[in-house]
mmCIF file of C-alpha atoms (C1' of nucleotides) in Angstrom:
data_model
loop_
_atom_site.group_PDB
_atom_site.id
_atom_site.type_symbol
_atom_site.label_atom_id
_atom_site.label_comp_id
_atom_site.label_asym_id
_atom_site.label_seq_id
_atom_site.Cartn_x
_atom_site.Cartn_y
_atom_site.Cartn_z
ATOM 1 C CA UNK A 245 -14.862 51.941 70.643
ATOM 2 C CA UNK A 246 -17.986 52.952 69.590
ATOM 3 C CA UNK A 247 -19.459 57.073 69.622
ATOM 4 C CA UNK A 248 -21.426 55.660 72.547
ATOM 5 C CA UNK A 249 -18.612 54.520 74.768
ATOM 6 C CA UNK A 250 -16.656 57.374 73.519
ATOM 7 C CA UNK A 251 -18.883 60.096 74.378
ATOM 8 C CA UNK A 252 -19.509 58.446 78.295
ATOM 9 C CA UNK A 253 -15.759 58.438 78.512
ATOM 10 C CA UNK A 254 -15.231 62.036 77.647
ATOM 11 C CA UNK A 255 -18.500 62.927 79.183
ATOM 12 C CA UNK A 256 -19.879 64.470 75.769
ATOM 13 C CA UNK A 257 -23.372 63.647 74.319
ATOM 14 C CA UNK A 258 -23.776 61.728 70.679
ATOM 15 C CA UNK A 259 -24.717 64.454 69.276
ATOM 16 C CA UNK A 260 -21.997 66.757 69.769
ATOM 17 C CA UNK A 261 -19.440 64.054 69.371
ATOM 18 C CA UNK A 262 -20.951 63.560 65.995
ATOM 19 C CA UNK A 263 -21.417 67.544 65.731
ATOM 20 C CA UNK A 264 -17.526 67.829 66.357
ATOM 21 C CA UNK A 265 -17.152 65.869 63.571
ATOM 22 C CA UNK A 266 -18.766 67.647 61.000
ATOM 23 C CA UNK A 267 -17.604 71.104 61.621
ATOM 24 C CA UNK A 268 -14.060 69.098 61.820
ATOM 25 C CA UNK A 269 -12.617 69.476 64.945
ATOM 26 C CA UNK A 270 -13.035 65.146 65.227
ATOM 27 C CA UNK A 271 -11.650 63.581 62.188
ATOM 28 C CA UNK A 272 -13.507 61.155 60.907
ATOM 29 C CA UNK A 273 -13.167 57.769 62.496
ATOM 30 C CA UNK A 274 -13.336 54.228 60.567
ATOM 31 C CA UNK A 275 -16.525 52.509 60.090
ATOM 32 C CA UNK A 276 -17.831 49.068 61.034
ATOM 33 C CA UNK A 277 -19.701 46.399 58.286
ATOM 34 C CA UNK A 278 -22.718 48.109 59.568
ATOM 35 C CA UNK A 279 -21.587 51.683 59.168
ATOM 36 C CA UNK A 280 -20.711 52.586 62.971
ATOM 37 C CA UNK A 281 -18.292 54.687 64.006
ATOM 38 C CA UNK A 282 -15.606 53.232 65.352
ATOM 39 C CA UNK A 283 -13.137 55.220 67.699
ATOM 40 C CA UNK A 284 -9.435 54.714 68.810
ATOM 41 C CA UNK A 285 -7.198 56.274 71.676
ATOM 42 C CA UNK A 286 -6.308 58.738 69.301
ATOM 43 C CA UNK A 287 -10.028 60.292 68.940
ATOM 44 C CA UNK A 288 -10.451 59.784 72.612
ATOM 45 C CA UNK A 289 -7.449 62.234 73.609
ATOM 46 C CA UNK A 290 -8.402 64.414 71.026
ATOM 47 C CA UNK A 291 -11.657 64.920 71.865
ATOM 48 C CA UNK A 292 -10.806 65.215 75.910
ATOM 49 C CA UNK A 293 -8.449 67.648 74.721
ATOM 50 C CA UNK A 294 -11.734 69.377 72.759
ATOM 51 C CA UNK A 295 -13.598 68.640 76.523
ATOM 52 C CA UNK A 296 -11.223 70.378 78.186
ATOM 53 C CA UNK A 297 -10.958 73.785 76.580
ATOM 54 C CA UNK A 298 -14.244 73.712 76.699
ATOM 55 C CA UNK A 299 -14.860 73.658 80.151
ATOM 56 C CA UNK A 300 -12.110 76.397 80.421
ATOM 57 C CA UNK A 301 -14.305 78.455 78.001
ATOM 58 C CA UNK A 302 -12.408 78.499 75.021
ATOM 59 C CA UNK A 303 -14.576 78.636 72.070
ATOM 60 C CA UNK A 304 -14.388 76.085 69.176
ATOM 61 C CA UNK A 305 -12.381 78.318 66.735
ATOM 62 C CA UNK A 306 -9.990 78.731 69.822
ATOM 63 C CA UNK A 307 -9.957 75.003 70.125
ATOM 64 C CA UNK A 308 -9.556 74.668 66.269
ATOM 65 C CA UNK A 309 -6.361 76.920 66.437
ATOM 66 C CA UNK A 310 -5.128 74.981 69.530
ATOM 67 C CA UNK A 311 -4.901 71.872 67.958
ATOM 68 C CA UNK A 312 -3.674 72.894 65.012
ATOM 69 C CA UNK A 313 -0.911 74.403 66.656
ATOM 70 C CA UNK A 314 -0.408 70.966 69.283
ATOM 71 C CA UNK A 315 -0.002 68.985 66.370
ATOM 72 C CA UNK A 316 2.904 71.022 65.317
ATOM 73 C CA UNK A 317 5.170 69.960 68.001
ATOM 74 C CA UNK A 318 8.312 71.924 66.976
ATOM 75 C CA UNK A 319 6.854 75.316 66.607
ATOM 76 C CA UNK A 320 6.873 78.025 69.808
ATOM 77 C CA UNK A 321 4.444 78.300 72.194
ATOM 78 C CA UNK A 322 4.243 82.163 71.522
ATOM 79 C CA UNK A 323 0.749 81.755 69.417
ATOM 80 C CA UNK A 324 -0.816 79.520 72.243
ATOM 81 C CA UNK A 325 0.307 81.654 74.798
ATOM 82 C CA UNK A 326 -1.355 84.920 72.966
ATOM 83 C CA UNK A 327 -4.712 82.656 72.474
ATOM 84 C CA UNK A 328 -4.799 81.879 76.470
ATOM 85 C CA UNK A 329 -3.978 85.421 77.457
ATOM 86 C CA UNK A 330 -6.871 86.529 75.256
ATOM 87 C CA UNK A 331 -9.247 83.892 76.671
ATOM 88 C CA UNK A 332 -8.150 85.269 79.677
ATOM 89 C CA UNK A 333 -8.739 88.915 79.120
ATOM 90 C CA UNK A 334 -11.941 88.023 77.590
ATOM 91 C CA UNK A 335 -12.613 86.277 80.950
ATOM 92 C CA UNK A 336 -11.917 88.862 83.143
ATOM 93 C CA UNK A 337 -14.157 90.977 81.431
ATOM 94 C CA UNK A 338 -16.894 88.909 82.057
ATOM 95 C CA UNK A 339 -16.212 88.378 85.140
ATOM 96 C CA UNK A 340 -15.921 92.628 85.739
ATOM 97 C CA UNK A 341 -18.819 92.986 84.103
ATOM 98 C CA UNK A 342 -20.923 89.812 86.125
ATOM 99 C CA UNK A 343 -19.392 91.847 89.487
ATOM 100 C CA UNK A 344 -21.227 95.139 88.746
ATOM 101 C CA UNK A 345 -24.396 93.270 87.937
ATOM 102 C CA UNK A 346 -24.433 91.167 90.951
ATOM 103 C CA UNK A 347 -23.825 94.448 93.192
ATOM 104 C CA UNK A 348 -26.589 96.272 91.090
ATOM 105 C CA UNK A 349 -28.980 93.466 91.391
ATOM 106 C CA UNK A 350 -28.456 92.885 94.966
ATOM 107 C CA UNK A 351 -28.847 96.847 95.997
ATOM 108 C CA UNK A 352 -32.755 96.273 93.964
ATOM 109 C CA UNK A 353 -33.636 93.956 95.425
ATOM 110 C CA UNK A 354 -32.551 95.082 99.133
ATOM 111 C CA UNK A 355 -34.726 97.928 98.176
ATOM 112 C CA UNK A 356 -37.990 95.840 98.042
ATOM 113 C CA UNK A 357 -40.597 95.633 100.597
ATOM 114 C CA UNK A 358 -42.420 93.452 98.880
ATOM 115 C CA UNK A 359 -45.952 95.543 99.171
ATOM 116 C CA UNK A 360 -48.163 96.207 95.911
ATOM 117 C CA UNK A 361 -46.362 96.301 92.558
ATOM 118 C CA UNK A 362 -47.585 100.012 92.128
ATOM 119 C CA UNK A 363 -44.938 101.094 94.720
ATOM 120 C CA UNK A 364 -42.539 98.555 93.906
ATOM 121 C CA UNK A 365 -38.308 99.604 94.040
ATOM 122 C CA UNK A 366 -37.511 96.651 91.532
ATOM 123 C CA UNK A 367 -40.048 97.783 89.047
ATOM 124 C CA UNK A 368 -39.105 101.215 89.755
ATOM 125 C CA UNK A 369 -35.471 100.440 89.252
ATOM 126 C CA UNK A 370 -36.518 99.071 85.491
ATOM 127 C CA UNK A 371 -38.530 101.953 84.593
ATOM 128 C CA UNK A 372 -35.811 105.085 84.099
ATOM 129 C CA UNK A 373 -37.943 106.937 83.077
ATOM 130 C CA UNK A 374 -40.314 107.736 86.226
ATOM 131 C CA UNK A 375 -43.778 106.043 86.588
ATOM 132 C CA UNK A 376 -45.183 103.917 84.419
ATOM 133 C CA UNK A 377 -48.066 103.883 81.914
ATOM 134 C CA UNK B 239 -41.543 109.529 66.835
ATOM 135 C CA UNK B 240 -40.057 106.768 63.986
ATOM 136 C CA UNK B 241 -38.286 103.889 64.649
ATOM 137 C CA UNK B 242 -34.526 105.809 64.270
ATOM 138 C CA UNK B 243 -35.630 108.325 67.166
ATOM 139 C CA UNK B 244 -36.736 105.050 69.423
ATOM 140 C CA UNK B 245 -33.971 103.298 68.840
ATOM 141 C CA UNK B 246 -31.933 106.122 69.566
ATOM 142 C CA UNK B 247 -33.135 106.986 72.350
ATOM 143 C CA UNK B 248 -32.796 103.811 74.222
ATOM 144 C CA UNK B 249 -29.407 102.922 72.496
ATOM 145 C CA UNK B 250 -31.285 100.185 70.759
ATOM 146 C CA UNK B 251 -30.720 98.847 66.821
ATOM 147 C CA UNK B 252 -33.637 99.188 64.726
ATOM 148 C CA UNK B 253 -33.938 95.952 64.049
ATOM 149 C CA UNK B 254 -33.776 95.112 67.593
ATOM 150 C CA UNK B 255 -36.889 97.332 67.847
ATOM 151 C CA UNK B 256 -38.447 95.513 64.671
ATOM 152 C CA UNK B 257 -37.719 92.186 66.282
ATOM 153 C CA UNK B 258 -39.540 92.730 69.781
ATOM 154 C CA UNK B 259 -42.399 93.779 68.457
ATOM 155 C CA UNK B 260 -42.245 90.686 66.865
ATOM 156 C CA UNK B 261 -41.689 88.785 69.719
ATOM 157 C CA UNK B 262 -44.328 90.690 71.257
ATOM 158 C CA UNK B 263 -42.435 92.491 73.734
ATOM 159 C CA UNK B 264 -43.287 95.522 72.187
ATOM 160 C CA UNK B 265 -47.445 96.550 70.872
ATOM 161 C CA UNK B 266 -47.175 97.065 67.158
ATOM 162 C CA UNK B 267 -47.142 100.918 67.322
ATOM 163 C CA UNK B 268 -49.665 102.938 64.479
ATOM 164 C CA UNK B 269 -48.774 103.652 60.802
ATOM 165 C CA UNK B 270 -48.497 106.813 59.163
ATOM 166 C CA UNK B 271 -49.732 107.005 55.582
ATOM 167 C CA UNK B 272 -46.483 105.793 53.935
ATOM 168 C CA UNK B 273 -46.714 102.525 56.602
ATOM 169 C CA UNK B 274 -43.735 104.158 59.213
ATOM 170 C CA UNK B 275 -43.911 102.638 62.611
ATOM 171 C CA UNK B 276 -44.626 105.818 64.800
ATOM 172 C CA UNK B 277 -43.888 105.734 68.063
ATOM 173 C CA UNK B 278 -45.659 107.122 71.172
ATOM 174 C CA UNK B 279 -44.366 107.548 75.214
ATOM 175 C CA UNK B 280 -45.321 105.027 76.196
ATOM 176 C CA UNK B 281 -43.872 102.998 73.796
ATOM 177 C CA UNK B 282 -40.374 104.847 74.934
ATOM 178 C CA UNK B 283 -40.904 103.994 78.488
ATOM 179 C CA UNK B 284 -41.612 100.769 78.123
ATOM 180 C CA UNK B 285 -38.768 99.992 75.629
ATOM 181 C CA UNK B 286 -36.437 101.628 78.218
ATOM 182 C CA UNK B 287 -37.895 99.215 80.657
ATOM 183 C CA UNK B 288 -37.040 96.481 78.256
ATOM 184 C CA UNK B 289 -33.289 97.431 77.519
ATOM 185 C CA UNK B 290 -32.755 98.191 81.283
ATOM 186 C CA UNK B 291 -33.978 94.645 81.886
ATOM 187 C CA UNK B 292 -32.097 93.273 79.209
ATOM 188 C CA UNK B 293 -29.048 95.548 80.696
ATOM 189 C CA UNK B 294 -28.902 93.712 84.416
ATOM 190 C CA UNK B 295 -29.088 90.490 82.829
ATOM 191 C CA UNK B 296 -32.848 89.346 82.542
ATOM 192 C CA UNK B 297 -33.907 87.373 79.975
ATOM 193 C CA UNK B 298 -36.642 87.882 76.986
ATOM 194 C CA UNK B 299 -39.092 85.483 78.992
ATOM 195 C CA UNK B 300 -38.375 86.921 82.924
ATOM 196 C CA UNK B 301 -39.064 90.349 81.075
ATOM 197 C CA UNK B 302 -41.673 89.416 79.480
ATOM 198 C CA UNK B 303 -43.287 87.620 82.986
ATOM 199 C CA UNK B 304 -41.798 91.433 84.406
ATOM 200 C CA UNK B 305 -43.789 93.525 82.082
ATOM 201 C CA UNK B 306 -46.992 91.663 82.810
ATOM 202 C CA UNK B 307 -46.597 92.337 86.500
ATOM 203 C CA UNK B 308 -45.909 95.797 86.591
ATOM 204 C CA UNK B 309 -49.008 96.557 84.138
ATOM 205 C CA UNK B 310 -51.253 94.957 87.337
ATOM 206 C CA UNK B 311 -50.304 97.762 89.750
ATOM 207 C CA UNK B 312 -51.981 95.946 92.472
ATOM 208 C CA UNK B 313 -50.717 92.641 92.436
ATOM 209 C CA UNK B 314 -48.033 91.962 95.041
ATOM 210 C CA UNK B 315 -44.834 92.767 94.388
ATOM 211 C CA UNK B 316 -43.931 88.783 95.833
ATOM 212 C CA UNK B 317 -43.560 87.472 91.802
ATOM 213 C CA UNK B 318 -41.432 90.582 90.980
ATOM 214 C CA UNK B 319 -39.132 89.713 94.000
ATOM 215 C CA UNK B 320 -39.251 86.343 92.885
ATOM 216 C CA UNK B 321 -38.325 86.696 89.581
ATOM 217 C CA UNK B 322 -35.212 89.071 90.668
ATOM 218 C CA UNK B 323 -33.966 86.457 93.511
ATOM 219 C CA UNK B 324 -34.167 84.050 90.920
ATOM 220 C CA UNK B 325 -31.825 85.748 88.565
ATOM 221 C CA UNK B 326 -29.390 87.276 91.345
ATOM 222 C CA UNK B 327 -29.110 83.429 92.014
ATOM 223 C CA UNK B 328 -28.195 82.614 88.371
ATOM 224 C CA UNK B 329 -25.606 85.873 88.179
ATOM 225 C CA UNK B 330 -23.601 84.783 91.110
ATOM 226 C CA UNK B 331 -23.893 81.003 90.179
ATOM 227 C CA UNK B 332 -22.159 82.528 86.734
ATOM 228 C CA UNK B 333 -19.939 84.618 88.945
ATOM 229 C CA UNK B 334 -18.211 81.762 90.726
ATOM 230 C CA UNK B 335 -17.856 79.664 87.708
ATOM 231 C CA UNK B 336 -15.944 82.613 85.848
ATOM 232 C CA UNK B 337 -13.408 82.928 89.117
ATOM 233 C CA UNK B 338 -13.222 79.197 88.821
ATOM 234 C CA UNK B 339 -11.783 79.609 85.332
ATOM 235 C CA UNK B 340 -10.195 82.644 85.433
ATOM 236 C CA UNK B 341 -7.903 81.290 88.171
ATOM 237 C CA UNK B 342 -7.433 77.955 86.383
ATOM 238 C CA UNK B 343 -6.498 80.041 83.242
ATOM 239 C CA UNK B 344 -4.156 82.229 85.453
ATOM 240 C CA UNK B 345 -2.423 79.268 86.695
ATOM 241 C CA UNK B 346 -1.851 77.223 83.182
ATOM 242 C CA UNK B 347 -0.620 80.690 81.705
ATOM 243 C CA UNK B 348 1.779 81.470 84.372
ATOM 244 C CA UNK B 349 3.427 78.050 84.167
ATOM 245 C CA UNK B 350 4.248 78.411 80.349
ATOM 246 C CA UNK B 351 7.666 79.332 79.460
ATOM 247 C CA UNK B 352 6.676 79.380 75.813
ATOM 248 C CA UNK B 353 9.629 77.205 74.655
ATOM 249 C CA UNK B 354 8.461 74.824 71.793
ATOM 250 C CA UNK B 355 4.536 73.222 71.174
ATOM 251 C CA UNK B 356 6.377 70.237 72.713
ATOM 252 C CA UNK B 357 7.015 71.280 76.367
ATOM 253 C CA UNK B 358 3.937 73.713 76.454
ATOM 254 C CA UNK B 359 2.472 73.719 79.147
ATOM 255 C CA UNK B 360 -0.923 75.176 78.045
ATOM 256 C CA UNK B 361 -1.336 72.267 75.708
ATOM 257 C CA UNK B 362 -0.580 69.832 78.209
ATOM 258 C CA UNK B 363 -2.515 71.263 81.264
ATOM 259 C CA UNK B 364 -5.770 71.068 77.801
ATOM 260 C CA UNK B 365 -4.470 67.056 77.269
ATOM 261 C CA UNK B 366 -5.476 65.363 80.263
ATOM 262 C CA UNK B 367 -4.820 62.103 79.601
ATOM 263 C CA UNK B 368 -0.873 62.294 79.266
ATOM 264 C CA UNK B 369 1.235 63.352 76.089
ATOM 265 C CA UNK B 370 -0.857 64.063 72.493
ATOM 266 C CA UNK B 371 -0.545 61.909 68.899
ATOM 267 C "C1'" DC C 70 -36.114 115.386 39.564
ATOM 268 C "C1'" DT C 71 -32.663 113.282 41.696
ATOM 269 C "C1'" DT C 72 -30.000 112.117 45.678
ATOM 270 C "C1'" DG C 73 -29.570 110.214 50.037
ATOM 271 C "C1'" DA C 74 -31.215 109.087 54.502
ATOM 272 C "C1'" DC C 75 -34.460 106.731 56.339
ATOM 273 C "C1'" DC C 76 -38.118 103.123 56.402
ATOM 274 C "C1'" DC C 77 -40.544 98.448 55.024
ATOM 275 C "C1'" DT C 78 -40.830 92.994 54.823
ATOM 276 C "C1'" DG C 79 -38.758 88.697 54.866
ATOM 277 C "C1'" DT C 80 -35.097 85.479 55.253
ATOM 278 C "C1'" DA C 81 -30.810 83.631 56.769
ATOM 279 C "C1'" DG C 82 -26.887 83.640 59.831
ATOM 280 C "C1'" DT C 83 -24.482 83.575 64.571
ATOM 281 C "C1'" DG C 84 -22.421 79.745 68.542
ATOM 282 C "C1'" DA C 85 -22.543 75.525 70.354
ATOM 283 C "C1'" DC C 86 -25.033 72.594 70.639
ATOM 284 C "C1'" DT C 87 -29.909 69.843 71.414
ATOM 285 C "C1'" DA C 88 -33.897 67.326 69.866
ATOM 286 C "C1'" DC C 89 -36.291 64.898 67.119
ATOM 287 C "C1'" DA C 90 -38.041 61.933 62.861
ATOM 288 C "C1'" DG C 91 -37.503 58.047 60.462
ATOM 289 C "C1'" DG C 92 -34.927 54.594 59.766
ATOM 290 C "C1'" DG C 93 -30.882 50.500 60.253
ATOM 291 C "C1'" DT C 94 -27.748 47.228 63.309
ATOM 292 C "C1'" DG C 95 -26.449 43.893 66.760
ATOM 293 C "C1'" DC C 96 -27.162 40.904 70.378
ATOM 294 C "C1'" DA C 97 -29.746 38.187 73.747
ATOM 295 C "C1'" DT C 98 -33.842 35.780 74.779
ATOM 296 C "C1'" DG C 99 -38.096 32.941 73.873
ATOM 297 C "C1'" DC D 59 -35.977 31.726 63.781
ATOM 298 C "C1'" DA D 60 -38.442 35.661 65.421
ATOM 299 C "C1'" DT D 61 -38.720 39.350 68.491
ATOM 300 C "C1'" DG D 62 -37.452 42.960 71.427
ATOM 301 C "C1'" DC D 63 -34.455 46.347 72.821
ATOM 302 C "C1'" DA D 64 -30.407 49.242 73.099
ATOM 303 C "C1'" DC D 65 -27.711 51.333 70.288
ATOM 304 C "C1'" DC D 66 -26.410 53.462 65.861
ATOM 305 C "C1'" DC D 67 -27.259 56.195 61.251
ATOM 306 C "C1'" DT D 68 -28.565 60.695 58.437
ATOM 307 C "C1'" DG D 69 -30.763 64.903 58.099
ATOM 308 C "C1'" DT D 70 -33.355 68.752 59.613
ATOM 309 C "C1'" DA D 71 -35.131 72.086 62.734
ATOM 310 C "C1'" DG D 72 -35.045 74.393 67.151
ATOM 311 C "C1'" DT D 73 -32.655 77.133 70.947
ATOM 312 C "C1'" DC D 74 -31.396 82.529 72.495
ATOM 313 C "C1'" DA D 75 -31.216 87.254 71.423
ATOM 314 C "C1'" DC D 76 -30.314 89.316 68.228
ATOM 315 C "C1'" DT D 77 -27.655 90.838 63.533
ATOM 316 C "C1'" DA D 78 -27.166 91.272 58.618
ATOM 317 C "C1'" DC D 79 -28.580 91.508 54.515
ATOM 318 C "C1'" DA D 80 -31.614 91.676 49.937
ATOM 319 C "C1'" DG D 81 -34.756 94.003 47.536
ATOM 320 C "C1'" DG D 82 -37.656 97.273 47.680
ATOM 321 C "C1'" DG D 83 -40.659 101.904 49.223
ATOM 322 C "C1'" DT D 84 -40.945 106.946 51.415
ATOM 323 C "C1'" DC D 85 -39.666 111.568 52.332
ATOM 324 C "C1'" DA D 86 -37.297 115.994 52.508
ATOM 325 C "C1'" DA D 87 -33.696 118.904 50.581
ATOM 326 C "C1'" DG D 88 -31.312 120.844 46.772
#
DNA sequence: CTTGACCCTGTAGTGACTACAGGGTGCATG
DNA sequence: CATGCACCCTGTAGTCACTACAGGGTCAAG
């Protein structure tokens, strides 16, 4: 198949498919007579497995380690376990992090009567120090 | 003040402080003789203003639309609302992909027994389209 | 007069792509 | 056979919000 067909199937643009490639996480595929590149089922399930972590917010050096690891079939699971659970930390973070800025957003902007900007609370709320200029 | 008090005092790096005057969030403060940035109140309050912004999630460019609003004290405060709806939006869109993916990550961790690569079930909840290589 | 902390400019790197510019290829139609 | 058009190629530069130098200058204390 070529990068075209490949990147509708795995919903993935050119570009990255071909970016993929050249910071390695895609191998390189064969070429045609006119220099295309031409995929096979292997490159497709690698790269939805590249889709996939990336939609679960792994980064690409997570996804590097991954598949190094899948294609090592007889070795634990231990090291992709500890790689998840730190996604996951990292996640939940985020997430903690996203919470308390939602809340803090939401209480400025409850606060706002919408009148001139010289007595406005969401200005105020940006300025810590007092008034401004 | 010099650019180490500043950037102290708002828990900013220097070169932070360097780059948003570059980016013209910042006026280029005077010179002393030896060509030190020196730093006036103003330039404090408004910096605090910036990393407060920066702080609840805003980016360079709503700042930067933020900034210009707040120095015309009697312009409505309708843009400034705006502006902070429109992010509060963009935080909780954020917010409900990260539970998405925390609980997907939840669930793929909890199902791995971390026997070998082979039966793992993180790898194969990443490899949608059946068994890898 | 030297040491060390601070400051200066300018450039390049980060992550994960995205967006061209400037070309070549392949196939169907006139 | 020529032409048009969709697709492909390489390579480079841009995105966002900084961060990290390299290679120098300034200033106060000892």
């Amino acid at each position: 198949m070529t990068i075209g067909s490949l990147a509708e199937a795995t919903q993935t643009r050119v570009e990255t498919v071909r970016w993929y490639e050249k910071v390695g996480l895609l191998p390189p595929p064969a070429r045609s007579s006119g220099n295309y590149r031409l995929y096979g089922p292997e490159h497709l399930r690698r790269l939805s497995f590249i889709r996939r972590g990336r939609a679960l917010g792994f980064t690409v050096e997570q996804i590097r380690d991954l598949l190094a690891l899948a294609d090592d079939r007889d070795r634990s699971c231990g090291e992709v376990d500890t790689i998840a659970r730190a996604h996951l930390a990292d996640v939940e973070r985020k997430l903690a992090d996203l919470t308390r800025l939602a809340s803090e957003l939401r209480e400025v902007i409850g606060q706002c009567g919408c009148g001139s900007v010289a007595d406005c609370r969401i200005i105020e709320a940006l300025s810590p120090l007092g008034e401004p200029a």
